[in-house]
Amino acid sequence: MPPLTPERLAGLVAPAARRGTLLLSSDFDGTLAPICPDPMGATILPRAAAALCHLATRTPVAILSGRDVTTLARLAPIPGARLSGSYGLERWRDGVLEVAPEAVGRARQLPGIVAALEATIAKGPAGVALERKRWSAAVHFRPAADPLAAAAMLRPALAALAVTTGWSLVGGRMVYELQPPGPRSKGTELRALLSETRARAAVYAGDDLGDIPAFAALTVAVERLELALPVAVLGAETPPELVPAAGGRTLPSPEAWAETLQLLAAAVP
Ligand SMILES: [Mg+2]
């Protein structure tokens, strides 16, 4: 396969985007926004935001993130975009927030889990940060002096907490998250988006382990779509599983994905 470039990728999906039958979908952190040492400081690349604002008027646009959907809506203010947060536990559609029943059903456990995580983090290396989300809680290792060592040190305690609470421990780059158990993932979200938009073609760009189920959903859908393109967006911390899961399709950086979106917006006036 020739290497993917922004020009080539935009050219591949432009015909479907012009017909309004392209599902243009993307992860947020590390894909639309460069990775930032402070997760709260992530910012969408301006030209990606401008391109998505235009493209969302022409074809379905979706952003799928591990962040909770209210934060995602603030960080990615794209009118008309379909937002999925907390790995599919929450959706934002036409101004309405939908929450998965398993998240609501497990909400009473969350304060106890947060307290246990705070106690665990207090015993670990400095810099590890707790992100309390609406329906789940994430532990970020990137701010620690040695993130991988910090993750290795705390992982057994987090896994034990998952077992005692019945919650799921999900890993990303430099982050572990405790989530209500259930079938949701970016893969289930992508399948739902393909169905609700009746897209005939789809592209999904992502950079982390949580994006692999979305890549898989596209790979499975390839037989009934005109075009299905999972794209791995590379960075300093790309997990080794990512590129094969995207069928070898890569872009070198969030900036290259933003350039793709900009070229696509120009091709779909
Ligand atoms: Mg990401």
PDB file of N, CA and C and ligand atoms in Angstrom, residues 27 29 207-208 211, ligand 1:
ATOM      1  N   ASP A  27     -10.891  10.277  16.990  1.00  0.00           N
ATOM      2  CA  ASP A  27     -10.581  10.408  18.408  1.00  0.00           C
ATOM      3  C   ASP A  27     -10.234  11.883  18.680  1.00  0.00           C
ATOM      4  N   ASP A  29      -7.897  13.274  21.881  1.00  0.00           N
ATOM      5  CA  ASP A  29      -6.527  13.487  22.390  1.00  0.00           C
ATOM      6  C   ASP A  29      -5.508  12.695  21.578  1.00  0.00           C
ATOM      7  N   ASP A 207      -5.288   7.263  17.982  1.00  0.00           N
ATOM      8  CA  ASP A 207      -3.864   7.132  18.322  1.00  0.00           C
ATOM      9  C   ASP A 207      -3.589   6.166  19.464  1.00  0.00           C
ATOM     10  N   ASP A 208      -4.612   5.541  20.048  1.00  0.00           N
ATOM     11  CA  ASP A 208      -4.358   4.839  21.309  1.00  0.00           C
ATOM     12  C   ASP A 208      -5.098   3.502  21.349  1.00  0.00           C
ATOM     13  N   ASP A 211      -8.786   3.108  20.707  1.00  0.00           N
ATOM     14  CA  ASP A 211      -9.278   3.298  19.339  1.00  0.00           C
ATOM     15  C   ASP A 211      -9.308   1.990  18.549  1.00  0.00           C
TER      16      ASP A 211
HETATM   17 MG    MG B   1      -6.312   9.532  21.836  1.00  0.00          MG
END
